[in-house]
Amino acid sequence: MAKPAVSRDAFRGLFAFYAAKAHHDHKAEGEECLLKLFGSAEDIPDRLLQQWSESADLLGPETVGSVVEPRAREITSGGAQYDHASDFLHAVLRDLGRKVQ
């Protein structure tokens, strides 16, 4: 039996965490972008959440963190913008796929 996908709320928590960090660091633009992604995470397709869960299980927390952290920092610093949370997730999954190969 396949493990269920990470909950949408749990994934949204990533954006909330990084938005709080951006707020603490006085990076209002990055905070605003992360909060926008937080809101749009409600509409992430289930298949992407399942891919995320499978990749995270396969690669482990250290590897996943080594991919997510730099992407989140890029948003916070204004170096990257995503229109929707699923765009961010696609980019992270692509990076994780490179780690598998």
Short mmCIF file of N, CA and C in Angstrom, two decimals:
data_model
loop_
_atom_site.label_atom_id
_atom_site.label_comp_id
_atom_site.label_asym_id
_atom_site.label_seq_id
_atom_site.Cartn_x
_atom_site.Cartn_y
_atom_site.Cartn_z
N MET A 1 0.84 -1.18 0.00
CA MET A 1 0.00 0.00 0.00
C MET A 1 0.88 1.24 0.00
N ALA A 2 0.59 2.16 -0.90
CA ALA A 2 1.39 3.39 -1.03
C ALA A 2 1.13 4.32 0.15
N LYS A 3 2.16 4.98 0.54
CA LYS A 3 2.06 5.96 1.61
C LYS A 3 1.27 7.16 1.10
N PRO A 4 0.37 7.73 1.90
CA PRO A 4 -0.40 8.89 1.44
C PRO A 4 0.51 10.10 1.23
N ALA A 5 0.08 10.97 0.34
CA ALA A 5 0.84 12.19 0.05
C ALA A 5 0.85 13.09 1.28
N VAL A 6 1.86 13.94 1.32
CA VAL A 6 1.92 14.95 2.37
C VAL A 6 0.65 15.80 2.28
N SER A 7 0.16 16.22 3.41
CA SER A 7 -1.06 17.03 3.39
C SER A 7 -0.75 18.40 2.80
N ARG A 8 -1.75 18.97 2.20
CA ARG A 8 -1.63 20.30 1.61
C ARG A 8 -1.22 21.31 2.71
N ASP A 9 -1.84 21.17 3.89
CA ASP A 9 -1.51 22.09 4.98
C ASP A 9 -0.06 21.96 5.43
N ALA A 10 0.44 20.73 5.44
CA ALA A 10 1.83 20.53 5.83
C ALA A 10 2.76 21.20 4.82
N PHE A 11 2.44 21.05 3.53
CA PHE A 11 3.27 21.68 2.52
C PHE A 11 3.17 23.20 2.61
N ARG A 12 1.98 23.71 2.86
CA ARG A 12 1.80 25.16 3.03
C ARG A 12 2.66 25.68 4.18
N GLY A 13 2.87 24.82 5.17
CA GLY A 13 3.69 25.21 6.32
C GLY A 13 5.10 25.61 5.93
N LEU A 14 5.63 25.02 4.85
CA LEU A 14 6.95 25.43 4.37
C LEU A 14 6.96 26.91 4.01
N PHE A 15 5.93 27.33 3.28
CA PHE A 15 5.86 28.74 2.87
C PHE A 15 5.66 29.64 4.08
N ALA A 16 4.86 29.20 5.04
CA ALA A 16 4.64 29.99 6.25
C ALA A 16 5.94 30.15 7.03
N PHE A 17 6.69 29.06 7.14
CA PHE A 17 7.96 29.10 7.86
C PHE A 17 8.92 30.10 7.21
N TYR A 18 9.09 29.99 5.91
CA TYR A 18 10.02 30.89 5.22
C TYR A 18 9.51 32.33 5.19
N ALA A 19 8.19 32.52 5.15
CA ALA A 19 7.63 33.88 5.22
C ALA A 19 7.93 34.51 6.58
N ALA A 20 7.81 33.72 7.64
CA ALA A 20 8.13 34.22 8.98
C ALA A 20 9.61 34.61 9.07
N LYS A 21 10.45 33.80 8.46
CA LYS A 21 11.90 34.09 8.45
C LYS A 21 12.16 35.38 7.68
N ALA A 22 11.50 35.55 6.53
CA ALA A 22 11.67 36.77 5.73
C ALA A 22 11.19 37.99 6.52
N HIS A 23 10.10 37.84 7.24
CA HIS A 23 9.60 38.93 8.08
C HIS A 23 10.64 39.30 9.14
N HIS A 24 11.18 38.30 9.78
CA HIS A 24 12.20 38.51 10.81
C HIS A 24 13.43 39.22 10.25
N ASP A 25 13.77 38.89 9.01
CA ASP A 25 14.95 39.48 8.36
C ASP A 25 14.64 40.80 7.66
N HIS A 26 13.43 41.31 7.83
CA HIS A 26 13.00 42.58 7.23
C HIS A 26 13.08 42.56 5.71
N LYS A 27 12.63 41.46 5.12
CA LYS A 27 12.61 41.31 3.67
C LYS A 27 11.15 41.24 3.24
N ALA A 28 10.52 42.42 3.21
CA ALA A 28 9.08 42.51 2.98
C ALA A 28 8.66 41.95 1.63
N GLU A 29 9.44 42.21 0.59
CA GLU A 29 9.09 41.71 -0.74
C GLU A 29 9.11 40.19 -0.79
N GLY A 30 10.13 39.59 -0.21
CA GLY A 30 10.21 38.14 -0.15
C GLY A 30 9.10 37.55 0.70
N GLU A 31 8.79 38.22 1.80
CA GLU A 31 7.70 37.76 2.66
C GLU A 31 6.38 37.77 1.90
N GLU A 32 6.13 38.84 1.17
CA GLU A 32 4.90 38.96 0.39
C GLU A 32 4.79 37.85 -0.65
N CYS A 33 5.87 37.57 -1.35
CA CYS A 33 5.88 36.52 -2.36
C CYS A 33 5.61 35.16 -1.72
N LEU A 34 6.24 34.89 -0.59
CA LEU A 34 6.05 33.61 0.09
C LEU A 34 4.62 33.46 0.61
N LEU A 35 4.04 34.56 1.07
CA LEU A 35 2.65 34.50 1.53
C LEU A 35 1.70 34.25 0.36
N LYS A 36 2.03 34.79 -0.81
CA LYS A 36 1.24 34.52 -2.02
C LYS A 36 1.32 33.03 -2.35
N LEU A 37 2.50 32.45 -2.25
CA LEU A 37 2.65 31.01 -2.50
C LEU A 37 1.91 30.20 -1.45
N PHE A 38 1.93 30.67 -0.21
CA PHE A 38 1.18 30.01 0.86
C PHE A 38 -0.29 29.90 0.48
N GLY A 39 -0.86 30.99 0.00
CA GLY A 39 -2.26 31.00 -0.38
C GLY A 39 -2.55 30.11 -1.58
N SER A 40 -1.67 30.12 -2.55
CA SER A 40 -1.91 29.34 -3.76
C SER A 40 -1.67 27.85 -3.56
N ALA A 41 -1.04 27.48 -2.45
CA ALA A 41 -0.77 26.06 -2.19
C ALA A 41 -2.05 25.26 -2.00
N GLU A 42 -3.16 25.95 -1.75
CA GLU A 42 -4.45 25.26 -1.64
C GLU A 42 -4.80 24.54 -2.94
N ASP A 43 -4.25 25.01 -4.05
CA ASP A 43 -4.61 24.48 -5.36
C ASP A 43 -3.52 23.61 -6.00
N ILE A 44 -2.56 23.15 -5.22
CA ILE A 44 -1.54 22.25 -5.76
C ILE A 44 -2.22 20.93 -6.12
N PRO A 45 -2.00 20.43 -7.31
CA PRO A 45 -2.60 19.15 -7.69
C PRO A 45 -2.12 18.01 -6.78
N ASP A 46 -3.03 17.08 -6.52
CA ASP A 46 -2.71 15.93 -5.66
C ASP A 46 -1.52 15.14 -6.17
N ARG A 47 -1.41 15.01 -7.50
CA ARG A 47 -0.30 14.22 -8.07
C ARG A 47 1.05 14.85 -7.73
N LEU A 48 1.12 16.19 -7.66
CA LEU A 48 2.37 16.85 -7.29
C LEU A 48 2.71 16.60 -5.83
N LEU A 49 1.70 16.64 -4.98
CA LEU A 49 1.94 16.35 -3.57
C LEU A 49 2.40 14.91 -3.38
N GLN A 50 1.86 14.00 -4.19
CA GLN A 50 2.30 12.61 -4.12
C GLN A 50 3.75 12.49 -4.58
N GLN A 51 4.10 13.18 -5.68
CA GLN A 51 5.50 13.16 -6.15
C GLN A 51 6.44 13.71 -5.09
N TRP A 52 6.02 14.80 -4.45
CA TRP A 52 6.82 15.41 -3.39
C TRP A 52 7.06 14.40 -2.28
N SER A 53 6.00 13.72 -1.85
CA SER A 53 6.11 12.74 -0.77
C SER A 53 7.06 11.61 -1.14
N GLU A 54 6.91 11.10 -2.36
CA GLU A 54 7.76 10.00 -2.80
C GLU A 54 9.22 10.43 -2.89
N SER A 55 9.47 11.62 -3.42
CA SER A 55 10.84 12.12 -3.52
C SER A 55 11.45 12.35 -2.14
N ALA A 56 10.67 12.93 -1.25
CA ALA A 56 11.17 13.20 0.10
C ALA A 56 11.50 11.89 0.82
N ASP A 57 10.65 10.89 0.65
CA ASP A 57 10.92 9.59 1.28
C ASP A 57 12.16 8.94 0.70
N LEU A 58 12.30 9.02 -0.61
CA LEU A 58 13.42 8.38 -1.30
C LEU A 58 14.76 9.04 -0.95
N LEU A 59 14.78 10.36 -0.91
CA LEU A 59 16.04 11.08 -0.75
C LEU A 59 16.39 11.45 0.69
N GLY A 60 15.41 11.55 1.55
CA GLY A 60 15.68 11.88 2.94
C GLY A 60 15.68 13.37 3.21
N PRO A 61 15.54 13.72 4.48
CA PRO A 61 15.38 15.12 4.85
C PRO A 61 16.58 16.02 4.55
N GLU A 62 17.80 15.50 4.67
CA GLU A 62 18.97 16.34 4.43
C GLU A 62 19.04 16.76 2.96
N THR A 63 18.80 15.81 2.06
CA THR A 63 18.85 16.11 0.63
C THR A 63 17.72 17.05 0.24
N VAL A 64 16.53 16.76 0.75
CA VAL A 64 15.38 17.62 0.44
C VAL A 64 15.65 19.04 0.96
N GLY A 65 16.16 19.15 2.16
CA GLY A 65 16.48 20.47 2.71
C GLY A 65 17.53 21.20 1.90
N SER A 66 18.49 20.46 1.36
CA SER A 66 19.55 21.09 0.56
C SER A 66 19.02 21.63 -0.76
N VAL A 67 17.84 21.20 -1.17
CA VAL A 67 17.22 21.70 -2.40
C VAL A 67 16.22 22.82 -2.06
N VAL A 68 15.40 22.60 -1.04
CA VAL A 68 14.35 23.57 -0.71
C VAL A 68 14.93 24.87 -0.17
N GLU A 69 15.90 24.77 0.72
CA GLU A 69 16.47 25.96 1.37
C GLU A 69 16.98 27.00 0.37
N PRO A 70 17.83 26.62 -0.60
CA PRO A 70 18.31 27.64 -1.54
C PRO A 70 17.19 28.25 -2.38
N ARG A 71 16.20 27.43 -2.76
CA ARG A 71 15.08 27.96 -3.55
C ARG A 71 14.29 28.97 -2.72
N ALA A 72 14.05 28.67 -1.46
CA ALA A 72 13.33 29.61 -0.59
C ALA A 72 14.13 30.88 -0.36
N ARG A 73 15.44 30.74 -0.19
CA ARG A 73 16.29 31.92 -0.02
C ARG A 73 16.26 32.82 -1.25
N GLU A 74 16.22 32.20 -2.44
CA GLU A 74 16.12 32.98 -3.68
C GLU A 74 14.85 33.83 -3.69
N ILE A 75 13.76 33.25 -3.24
CA ILE A 75 12.49 34.00 -3.18
C ILE A 75 12.62 35.14 -2.19
N THR A 76 13.15 34.85 -1.02
CA THR A 76 13.29 35.85 0.03
C THR A 76 14.16 37.02 -0.41
N SER A 77 15.21 36.72 -1.15
CA SER A 77 16.13 37.78 -1.59
C SER A 77 15.66 38.50 -2.84
N GLY A 78 14.58 38.01 -3.45
CA GLY A 78 14.08 38.64 -4.68
C GLY A 78 14.71 38.08 -5.94
N GLY A 79 15.53 37.04 -5.81
CA GLY A 79 16.21 36.46 -6.96
C GLY A 79 15.36 35.49 -7.76
N ALA A 80 14.20 35.11 -7.22
CA ALA A 80 13.30 34.20 -7.93
C ALA A 80 11.87 34.53 -7.54
N GLN A 81 10.99 34.36 -8.50
CA GLN A 81 9.56 34.53 -8.22
C GLN A 81 8.81 33.42 -8.91
N TYR A 82 7.78 32.97 -8.25
CA TYR A 82 6.92 31.92 -8.78
C TYR A 82 5.50 32.45 -8.74
N ASP A 83 4.74 32.17 -9.80
CA ASP A 83 3.36 32.64 -9.86
C ASP A 83 2.42 31.81 -9.00
N HIS A 84 2.80 30.58 -8.75
CA HIS A 84 1.93 29.67 -8.01
C HIS A 84 2.80 28.67 -7.25
N ALA A 85 2.28 28.17 -6.16
CA ALA A 85 3.02 27.20 -5.35
C ALA A 85 3.40 25.96 -6.17
N SER A 86 2.55 25.58 -7.11
CA SER A 86 2.88 24.40 -7.92
C SER A 86 4.09 24.66 -8.81
N ASP A 87 4.31 25.91 -9.22
CA ASP A 87 5.52 26.25 -10.00
C ASP A 87 6.77 26.02 -9.15
N PHE A 88 6.69 26.46 -7.90
CA PHE A 88 7.80 26.24 -6.97
C PHE A 88 8.03 24.74 -6.78
N LEU A 89 6.94 24.00 -6.59
CA LEU A 89 7.06 22.57 -6.37
C LEU A 89 7.63 21.86 -7.59
N HIS A 90 7.22 22.27 -8.79
CA HIS A 90 7.80 21.69 -10.00
C HIS A 90 9.32 21.90 -10.03
N ALA A 91 9.76 23.11 -9.70
CA ALA A 91 11.19 23.42 -9.70
C ALA A 91 11.93 22.56 -8.68
N VAL A 92 11.36 22.41 -7.48
CA VAL A 92 11.99 21.60 -6.45
C VAL A 92 12.05 20.14 -6.89
N LEU A 93 10.96 19.64 -7.45
CA LEU A 93 10.94 18.25 -7.91
C LEU A 93 11.96 18.01 -9.02
N ARG A 94 12.13 18.98 -9.90
CA ARG A 94 13.14 18.88 -10.95
C ARG A 94 14.53 18.79 -10.32
N ASP A 95 14.80 19.63 -9.34
CA ASP A 95 16.10 19.59 -8.65
C ASP A 95 16.30 18.26 -7.91
N LEU A 96 15.25 17.78 -7.29
CA LEU A 96 15.36 16.49 -6.59
C LEU A 96 15.58 15.35 -7.57
N GLY A 97 14.97 15.43 -8.74
CA GLY A 97 15.17 14.42 -9.77
C GLY A 97 16.63 14.37 -10.20
N ARG A 98 17.29 15.51 -10.24
CA ARG A 98 18.71 15.54 -10.58
C ARG A 98 19.55 14.87 -9.51
N LYS A 99 19.11 14.96 -8.27
CA LYS A 99 19.84 14.31 -7.17
C LYS A 99 19.75 12.80 -7.26
N VAL A 100 18.63 12.29 -7.79
CA VAL A 100 18.43 10.85 -7.91
C VAL A 100 19.34 10.27 -8.99
N GLN A 101 19.56 11.02 -10.05
CA GLN A 101 20.33 10.52 -11.20
C GLN A 101 21.77 10.49 -10.92
#
